[in-house]
Amino acid sequence: MTKLRVGLLFGGRSGEHEVSINSARAIALALSAEQNANKYEISPFYIQKDGCWFAGKVAQEILDSGIPHIEDQNQSPWKLPDQVTEVDVWFPILHGPNGEDGTIQGLLTLMQVPFVGSGVLGSALGMDKIAMKMAFEQAGLPQVKYKSLTREQVWSNPCIFPKLCDEIEAALDYPCFVKPANLGSSVGIAKVRSRQELEAALDNAATYDRRIIVEAGVVAREVECAVLGNDQTKASIVGEITFNSDFYDYETKYTAGQANLLIPAPIPDAVSRQIQDMALQAFAAVDAAGLARVDFFFVEATGEVLINEINTFPGFTATSMYPQLWSYSGIPFPELVDQLIQLALERNSGHESNS
């Protein structure tokens, strides 16, 4: 039996570089498990923080050690290793900008080789919080009130900026959340409770992105649901995240012991079913494929479920929420990785859209 060569693509130029390496290590382990070892051969590709690609020994060393390091500074970021021509299917384990925003998906599409996850459109919509919310709104999915704005408005003349803040206060009140539209893992996000904090947060968010979103705060439990499939999708058991920090920021997300995952979430069955149904609707609304984790707010006081966001390539370590949700739903980690590769092949076969 001829093995499929899986191009394990990790690292990347975003702030989630190290998270990507950890996810790649977990997936490599799953591909080496007994049921997968006879089907797949791993070919690692590491993208350095400056955008340069490395394969072979360098990529394998980083995959084995989990420690990123800098190689040749003179290499062009546009020069791809010769080994890319040997790949049968790509597994792009890249988080954040240049990883799950449609850019790498566009490159892989041009290579005409199957890859795991959403295509250009699904990835771009899933990454841009403003476009995502517009797609959810079009699909009739309930969500918190929000206001979108641009860096130009924030850094405009002193007469316009106060009026902008007045409009945000009138529409959303405090507390509210200021977020760059196109950064993952809570980078650049701030919870604000006053005019002074709002002004500072807007200025800070504008340094990260030219598009900014401000969302109304809500007293709610944070619950998540995993989706698997292409056109025929299924939703996992619902999980809940609890934490002691003010909100689920980057440090809370990636510091051991800062957050707890409760699977299954201790919520009514009817609410779980509603969340699963909404997760599938959200997946379709952005034209996602393969996998996604969809995050919700459960407002216990009113019984409302509000969609927060979709993540088209969530963290993928063995302890991350996405694989854990499927593990509790009856799909162990090695089988999950196998299914994702098969979904990529299926989507590329011509039976499904390649958007």
Short mmCIF file of C-alpha atoms in Angstrom, two decimals:
data_model
loop_
_atom_site.label_atom_id
_atom_site.label_comp_id
_atom_site.label_asym_id
_atom_site.label_seq_id
_atom_site.Cartn_x
_atom_site.Cartn_y
_atom_site.Cartn_z
CA MET A 1 0.00 0.00 0.00
CA THR A 2 1.43 3.36 -1.09
CA LYS A 3 1.53 5.90 1.72
CA LEU A 4 0.15 9.40 1.23
CA ARG A 5 2.75 12.07 1.86
CA VAL A 6 1.27 14.63 4.27
CA GLY A 7 2.86 18.09 4.14
CA LEU A 8 2.76 19.21 7.77
CA LEU A 9 2.95 23.00 7.49
CA PHE A 10 3.62 24.86 10.75
CA GLY A 11 5.19 27.95 12.34
CA GLY A 12 4.16 31.02 10.39
CA ARG A 13 4.43 34.78 10.73
CA SER A 14 1.69 35.41 13.32
CA GLY A 15 1.94 35.85 17.08
CA GLU A 16 0.69 32.27 17.43
CA HIS A 17 3.90 30.80 15.99
CA GLU A 18 4.70 28.70 19.07
CA VAL A 19 1.09 27.49 19.39
CA SER A 20 1.32 26.30 15.78
CA ILE A 21 4.45 24.26 16.55
CA ASN A 22 2.72 22.61 19.52
CA SER A 23 -0.31 21.79 17.36
CA ALA A 24 1.97 20.31 14.67
CA ARG A 25 3.74 18.12 17.21
CA ALA A 26 0.41 16.71 18.40
CA ILE A 27 -0.76 16.03 14.83
CA ALA A 28 2.57 14.40 13.92
CA LEU A 29 2.15 12.07 16.91
CA ALA A 30 -1.40 11.22 15.80
CA LEU A 31 -0.20 10.50 12.24
CA SER A 32 2.43 8.16 13.68
CA ALA A 33 -0.16 6.21 15.69
CA GLU A 34 -0.62 2.57 14.73
CA GLN A 35 -3.81 3.03 12.69
CA ASN A 36 -2.28 5.89 10.66
CA ALA A 37 1.37 4.85 10.31
CA ASN A 38 0.66 2.54 7.35
CA LYS A 39 -1.41 5.18 5.54
CA TYR A 40 0.60 8.37 5.88
CA GLU A 41 4.17 9.59 5.64
CA ILE A 42 4.93 12.93 7.31
CA SER A 43 6.87 15.59 5.44
CA PRO A 44 7.42 18.60 7.78
CA PHE A 45 7.59 22.18 6.49
CA TYR A 46 8.48 25.00 8.87
CA ILE A 47 7.71 28.64 8.10
CA GLN A 48 10.07 30.92 9.99
CA LYS A 49 8.77 34.14 11.57
CA ASP A 50 10.23 36.10 8.64
CA GLY A 51 8.26 33.98 6.17
CA CYS A 52 11.09 31.72 4.96
CA TRP A 53 10.19 28.06 4.38
CA PHE A 54 12.34 25.14 5.51
CA ALA A 55 11.88 21.42 4.95
CA GLY A 56 13.90 18.28 5.65
CA LYS A 57 16.31 18.22 8.60
CA VAL A 58 15.65 21.78 9.83
CA ALA A 59 11.86 21.36 9.90
CA GLN A 60 12.14 17.92 11.51
CA GLU A 61 14.42 19.23 14.27
CA ILE A 62 11.95 21.98 15.16
CA LEU A 63 9.06 19.50 15.06
CA ASP A 64 10.97 17.13 17.36
CA SER A 65 12.16 19.77 19.84
CA GLY A 66 9.20 22.13 19.76
CA ILE A 67 11.64 25.04 19.85
CA PRO A 68 11.70 27.57 16.98
CA HIS A 69 15.06 28.89 15.82
CA ILE A 70 16.33 31.18 13.12
CA GLU A 71 18.01 29.76 10.06
CA ASP A 72 19.52 31.51 7.01
CA GLN A 73 18.53 35.18 7.08
CA ASN A 74 19.37 35.63 3.39
CA GLN A 75 16.80 33.19 2.06
CA SER A 76 13.88 34.64 0.13
CA PRO A 77 10.44 34.12 1.70
CA TRP A 78 9.11 33.41 -1.79
CA LYS A 79 11.44 30.45 -2.39
CA LEU A 80 9.70 27.19 -1.57
CA PRO A 81 11.66 24.02 -0.76
CA ASP A 82 11.92 21.43 -3.54
CA GLN A 83 10.04 18.94 -1.33
CA VAL A 84 6.73 20.76 -1.89
CA THR A 85 6.36 18.92 -5.20
CA GLU A 86 6.28 15.57 -3.34
CA VAL A 87 3.27 16.43 -1.13
CA ASP A 88 -0.01 14.56 -1.72
CA VAL A 89 -2.10 16.46 0.82
CA TRP A 90 -1.31 19.51 2.97
CA PHE A 91 -2.11 19.87 6.66
CA PRO A 92 -1.60 23.62 7.26
CA ILE A 93 -1.43 23.95 11.05
CA LEU A 94 -1.07 27.72 11.02
CA HIS A 95 -2.99 30.02 13.34
CA GLY A 96 -3.72 33.74 12.99
CA PRO A 97 -2.76 36.12 10.13
CA ASN A 98 -1.09 34.49 7.12
CA GLY A 99 -2.25 31.13 8.44
CA GLU A 100 -6.01 30.92 8.71
CA ASP A 101 -7.05 34.10 6.91
CA GLY A 102 -7.13 32.74 3.36
CA THR A 103 -3.61 33.74 2.33
CA ILE A 104 -1.88 30.36 2.73
CA GLN A 105 -5.09 28.70 1.48
CA GLY A 106 -4.76 30.72 -1.74
CA LEU A 107 -1.18 29.54 -2.19
CA LEU A 108 -2.13 25.90 -1.56
CA THR A 109 -5.06 26.25 -3.99
CA LEU A 110 -2.63 27.47 -6.68
CA MET A 111 -0.48 24.37 -5.99
CA GLN A 112 -3.54 22.27 -6.94
CA VAL A 113 -2.94 19.86 -4.05
CA PRO A 114 -5.65 19.01 -1.46
CA PHE A 115 -5.37 20.66 1.95
CA VAL A 116 -7.11 20.30 5.30
CA GLY A 117 -9.58 22.99 6.31
CA SER A 118 -11.49 25.83 4.75
CA GLY A 119 -10.70 27.42 1.41
CA VAL A 120 -9.94 31.08 0.72
CA LEU A 121 -13.45 32.41 1.31
CA GLY A 122 -14.25 30.43 4.47
CA SER A 123 -10.86 31.22 5.99
CA ALA A 124 -11.05 34.95 5.21
CA LEU A 125 -14.60 35.30 6.53
CA GLY A 126 -13.74 33.30 9.65
CA MET A 127 -10.72 35.49 10.38
CA ASP A 128 -12.22 38.94 9.84
CA LYS A 129 -14.51 39.60 12.81
CA ILE A 130 -16.51 42.27 10.97
CA ALA A 131 -17.12 40.21 7.81
CA MET A 132 -17.88 37.19 10.01
CA LYS A 133 -20.54 39.06 11.96
CA MET A 134 -22.10 40.33 8.75
CA ALA A 135 -22.32 36.72 7.48
CA PHE A 136 -23.87 35.60 10.79
CA GLU A 137 -26.35 38.48 10.61
CA GLN A 138 -27.32 37.46 7.07
CA ALA A 139 -27.89 33.89 8.32
CA GLY A 140 -30.17 35.16 11.11
CA LEU A 141 -27.87 34.10 13.96
CA PRO A 142 -28.30 36.18 17.15
CA GLN A 143 -25.22 37.99 18.44
CA VAL A 144 -24.19 40.85 20.71
CA LYS A 145 -24.50 44.44 19.49
CA TYR A 146 -21.37 45.73 17.80
CA LYS A 147 -19.92 48.68 15.94
CA SER A 148 -17.23 48.53 13.28
CA LEU A 149 -14.75 51.31 12.56
CA THR A 150 -11.42 51.97 10.90
CA ARG A 151 -7.96 53.08 11.96
CA GLU A 152 -8.51 56.28 9.95
CA GLN A 153 -11.50 57.16 12.14
CA VAL A 154 -9.59 56.45 15.35
CA TRP A 155 -6.54 58.42 14.29
CA SER A 156 -8.59 61.24 12.78
CA ASN A 157 -8.49 64.85 13.92
CA PRO A 158 -9.31 65.72 17.57
CA CYS A 159 -12.79 66.95 16.65
CA ILE A 160 -13.97 63.66 15.10
CA PHE A 161 -12.58 61.15 17.62
CA PRO A 162 -14.70 62.34 20.60
CA LYS A 163 -17.86 62.08 18.47
CA LEU A 164 -16.88 58.53 17.53
CA CYS A 165 -16.53 57.63 21.21
CA ASP A 166 -19.93 59.27 21.92
CA GLU A 167 -21.52 57.05 19.28
CA ILE A 168 -19.94 53.90 20.74
CA GLU A 169 -21.08 54.78 24.26
CA ALA A 170 -24.64 55.49 23.06
CA ALA A 171 -24.87 52.27 21.04
CA LEU A 172 -23.07 49.82 23.34
CA ASP A 173 -22.57 51.33 26.80
CA TYR A 174 -19.99 49.87 29.23
CA PRO A 175 -18.43 47.45 29.65
CA CYS A 176 -17.55 46.74 26.04
CA PHE A 177 -14.75 44.99 24.17
CA VAL A 178 -12.42 46.60 21.65
CA LYS A 179 -10.84 44.18 19.17
CA PRO A 180 -8.65 44.33 16.05
CA ALA A 181 -10.76 42.72 13.31
CA ASN A 182 -8.09 40.36 12.01
CA LEU A 183 -6.03 38.97 14.86
CA GLY A 184 -6.55 35.61 16.53
CA SER A 185 -6.18 34.35 20.09
CA SER A 186 -7.41 37.52 21.80
CA VAL A 187 -4.33 39.54 20.76
CA GLY A 188 -4.91 43.29 21.06
CA ILE A 189 -8.31 42.87 22.76
CA ALA A 190 -9.29 45.04 25.72
CA LYS A 191 -12.29 45.15 28.04
CA VAL A 192 -13.16 48.78 28.75
CA ARG A 193 -15.36 50.36 31.43
CA SER A 194 -14.81 54.09 30.95
CA ARG A 195 -14.22 56.78 28.33
CA GLN A 196 -10.53 56.92 29.18
CA GLU A 197 -10.14 53.15 28.78
CA LEU A 198 -12.14 53.22 25.53
CA GLU A 199 -9.90 55.87 23.99
CA ALA A 200 -6.73 53.99 24.98
CA ALA A 201 -8.07 50.65 23.73
CA LEU A 202 -9.12 52.09 20.36
CA ASP A 203 -5.69 53.66 19.90
CA ASN A 204 -4.01 50.36 20.81
CA ALA A 205 -6.25 48.26 18.52
CA ALA A 206 -5.48 50.63 15.64
CA THR A 207 -1.79 49.74 15.93
CA TYR A 208 -2.67 46.10 15.16
CA ASP A 209 -5.21 46.44 12.37
CA ARG A 210 -6.82 49.02 10.08
CA ARG A 211 -10.25 47.53 10.88
CA ILE A 212 -11.58 47.52 14.43
CA ILE A 213 -14.71 46.16 16.09
CA VAL A 214 -16.29 47.16 19.39
CA GLU A 215 -18.71 44.70 20.99
CA ALA A 216 -21.16 45.14 23.83
CA GLY A 217 -20.29 43.24 26.99
CA VAL A 218 -22.64 40.50 28.16
CA VAL A 219 -22.92 38.51 31.39
CA ALA A 220 -22.82 34.98 30.06
CA ARG A 221 -21.18 31.57 30.17
CA GLU A 222 -18.72 30.84 27.36
CA VAL A 223 -19.49 27.59 25.54
CA GLU A 224 -17.98 26.01 22.43
CA CYS A 225 -18.95 23.41 19.86
CA ALA A 226 -16.75 21.65 17.29
CA VAL A 227 -17.85 21.00 13.70
CA LEU A 228 -16.49 18.30 11.39
CA GLY A 229 -17.29 17.74 7.72
CA ASN A 230 -17.64 19.44 4.36
CA ASP A 231 -21.18 19.63 3.01
CA GLN A 232 -22.37 16.84 5.32
CA THR A 233 -21.42 18.24 8.72
CA LYS A 234 -21.80 17.07 12.29
CA ALA A 235 -21.51 18.89 15.61
CA SER A 236 -19.74 17.66 18.72
CA ILE A 237 -20.78 17.62 22.34
CA VAL A 238 -20.81 21.18 23.76
CA GLY A 239 -18.02 22.25 26.12
CA GLU A 240 -17.67 25.19 28.50
CA ILE A 241 -14.67 27.34 29.39
CA THR A 242 -14.37 28.73 32.90
CA PHE A 243 -11.64 31.12 34.03
CA ASN A 244 -10.83 33.51 36.86
CA SER A 245 -9.39 36.35 34.77
CA ASP A 246 -11.46 39.33 33.64
CA PHE A 247 -11.95 37.78 30.19
CA TYR A 248 -10.55 34.97 28.06
CA ASP A 249 -7.39 36.77 26.91
CA TYR A 250 -4.21 35.37 25.32
CA GLU A 251 -2.45 34.73 28.63
CA THR A 252 -5.48 32.90 30.06
CA LYS A 253 -5.80 30.83 26.90
CA TYR A 254 -2.23 29.58 26.80
CA THR A 255 -1.09 29.53 30.44
CA ALA A 256 -1.51 26.18 32.15
CA GLY A 257 -4.08 26.24 34.93
CA GLN A 258 -5.61 29.60 33.94
CA ALA A 259 -8.72 28.11 32.35
CA ASN A 260 -10.77 24.96 32.82
CA LEU A 261 -12.56 23.01 30.11
CA LEU A 262 -15.82 21.37 31.16
CA ILE A 263 -16.93 18.62 28.77
CA PRO A 264 -19.80 18.16 28.45
CA ALA A 265 -20.94 21.64 29.46
CA PRO A 266 -23.33 21.54 32.42
CA ILE A 267 -26.22 23.17 30.55
CA PRO A 268 -29.76 22.00 29.69
CA ASP A 269 -30.05 19.47 26.85
CA ALA A 270 -32.31 21.80 24.87
CA VAL A 271 -29.65 24.54 25.03
CA SER A 272 -26.95 22.09 23.89
CA ARG A 273 -29.06 21.07 20.90
CA GLN A 274 -29.65 24.72 20.02
CA ILE A 275 -25.92 25.43 20.18
CA GLN A 276 -25.12 22.43 17.97
CA ASP A 277 -27.67 23.55 15.41
CA MET A 278 -26.35 27.13 15.45
CA ALA A 279 -22.76 25.86 15.08
CA LEU A 280 -23.71 24.05 11.87
CA GLN A 281 -25.50 27.16 10.60
CA ALA A 282 -22.44 29.30 11.33
CA PHE A 283 -20.18 26.79 9.55
CA ALA A 284 -22.36 27.04 6.43
CA ALA A 285 -22.71 30.83 6.70
CA VAL A 286 -18.98 31.42 6.18
CA ASP A 287 -18.55 28.49 3.75
CA ALA A 288 -16.17 26.66 6.11
CA ALA A 289 -14.87 23.17 5.33
CA GLY A 290 -13.26 20.31 7.20
CA LEU A 291 -13.22 21.70 10.70
CA ALA A 292 -14.14 24.66 12.88
CA ARG A 293 -14.78 25.52 16.50
CA VAL A 294 -17.74 27.80 17.09
CA ASP A 295 -17.90 29.89 20.27
CA PHE A 296 -21.10 31.07 21.97
CA PHE A 297 -22.40 33.05 24.91
CA PHE A 298 -25.09 31.35 26.98
CA VAL A 299 -26.96 34.09 28.88
CA GLU A 300 -28.29 32.00 31.74
CA ALA A 301 -30.51 34.78 33.12
CA THR A 302 -32.62 34.92 29.95
CA GLY A 303 -31.88 31.53 28.35
CA GLU A 304 -30.49 33.28 25.25
CA VAL A 305 -27.73 31.79 23.12
CA LEU A 306 -25.62 34.32 21.20
CA ILE A 307 -22.95 33.39 18.68
CA ASN A 308 -19.55 34.91 19.39
CA GLU A 309 -17.22 33.72 16.62
CA ILE A 310 -16.03 30.85 14.45
CA ASN A 311 -12.43 29.65 14.39
CA THR A 312 -11.64 27.79 11.16
CA PHE A 313 -8.33 26.38 12.42
CA PRO A 314 -8.45 26.15 16.22
CA GLY A 315 -5.60 25.08 18.48
CA PHE A 316 -4.84 21.43 17.86
CA THR A 317 -2.78 20.12 20.75
CA ALA A 318 -4.14 17.02 22.46
CA THR A 319 -5.43 19.25 25.28
CA SER A 320 -7.06 21.88 23.03
CA MET A 321 -10.84 22.21 23.10
CA TYR A 322 -11.46 21.09 19.49
CA PRO A 323 -9.89 17.60 19.67
CA GLN A 324 -11.14 17.13 23.24
CA LEU A 325 -14.73 17.83 22.17
CA TRP A 326 -14.45 15.15 19.49
CA SER A 327 -12.74 12.74 21.85
CA TYR A 328 -15.72 13.02 24.22
CA SER A 329 -18.00 12.67 21.19
CA GLY A 330 -16.45 9.32 20.30
CA ILE A 331 -13.69 10.27 17.82
CA PRO A 332 -10.18 9.78 19.32
CA PHE A 333 -7.39 12.17 18.26
CA PRO A 334 -5.67 9.84 15.70
CA GLU A 335 -9.01 9.04 14.06
CA LEU A 336 -9.92 12.74 13.97
CA VAL A 337 -6.69 13.60 12.13
CA ASP A 338 -7.33 10.77 9.67
CA GLN A 339 -10.90 11.98 9.02
CA LEU A 340 -9.68 15.53 8.36
CA ILE A 341 -7.22 14.31 5.74
CA GLN A 342 -9.92 12.20 4.11
CA LEU A 343 -12.25 15.22 4.07
CA ALA A 344 -9.53 17.25 2.33
CA LEU A 345 -9.15 14.55 -0.34
CA GLU A 346 -12.93 14.29 -0.75
CA ARG A 347 -13.31 18.03 -1.19
CA ASN A 348 -10.59 18.06 -3.83
CA SER A 349 -12.05 15.13 -5.75
CA GLY A 350 -14.58 17.27 -7.59
CA HIS A 351 -17.60 16.02 -5.64
CA GLU A 352 -17.66 19.21 -3.55
CA SER A 353 -17.01 22.91 -4.06
CA ASN A 354 -13.40 24.07 -3.96
CA SER A 355 -14.22 27.65 -3.00
#
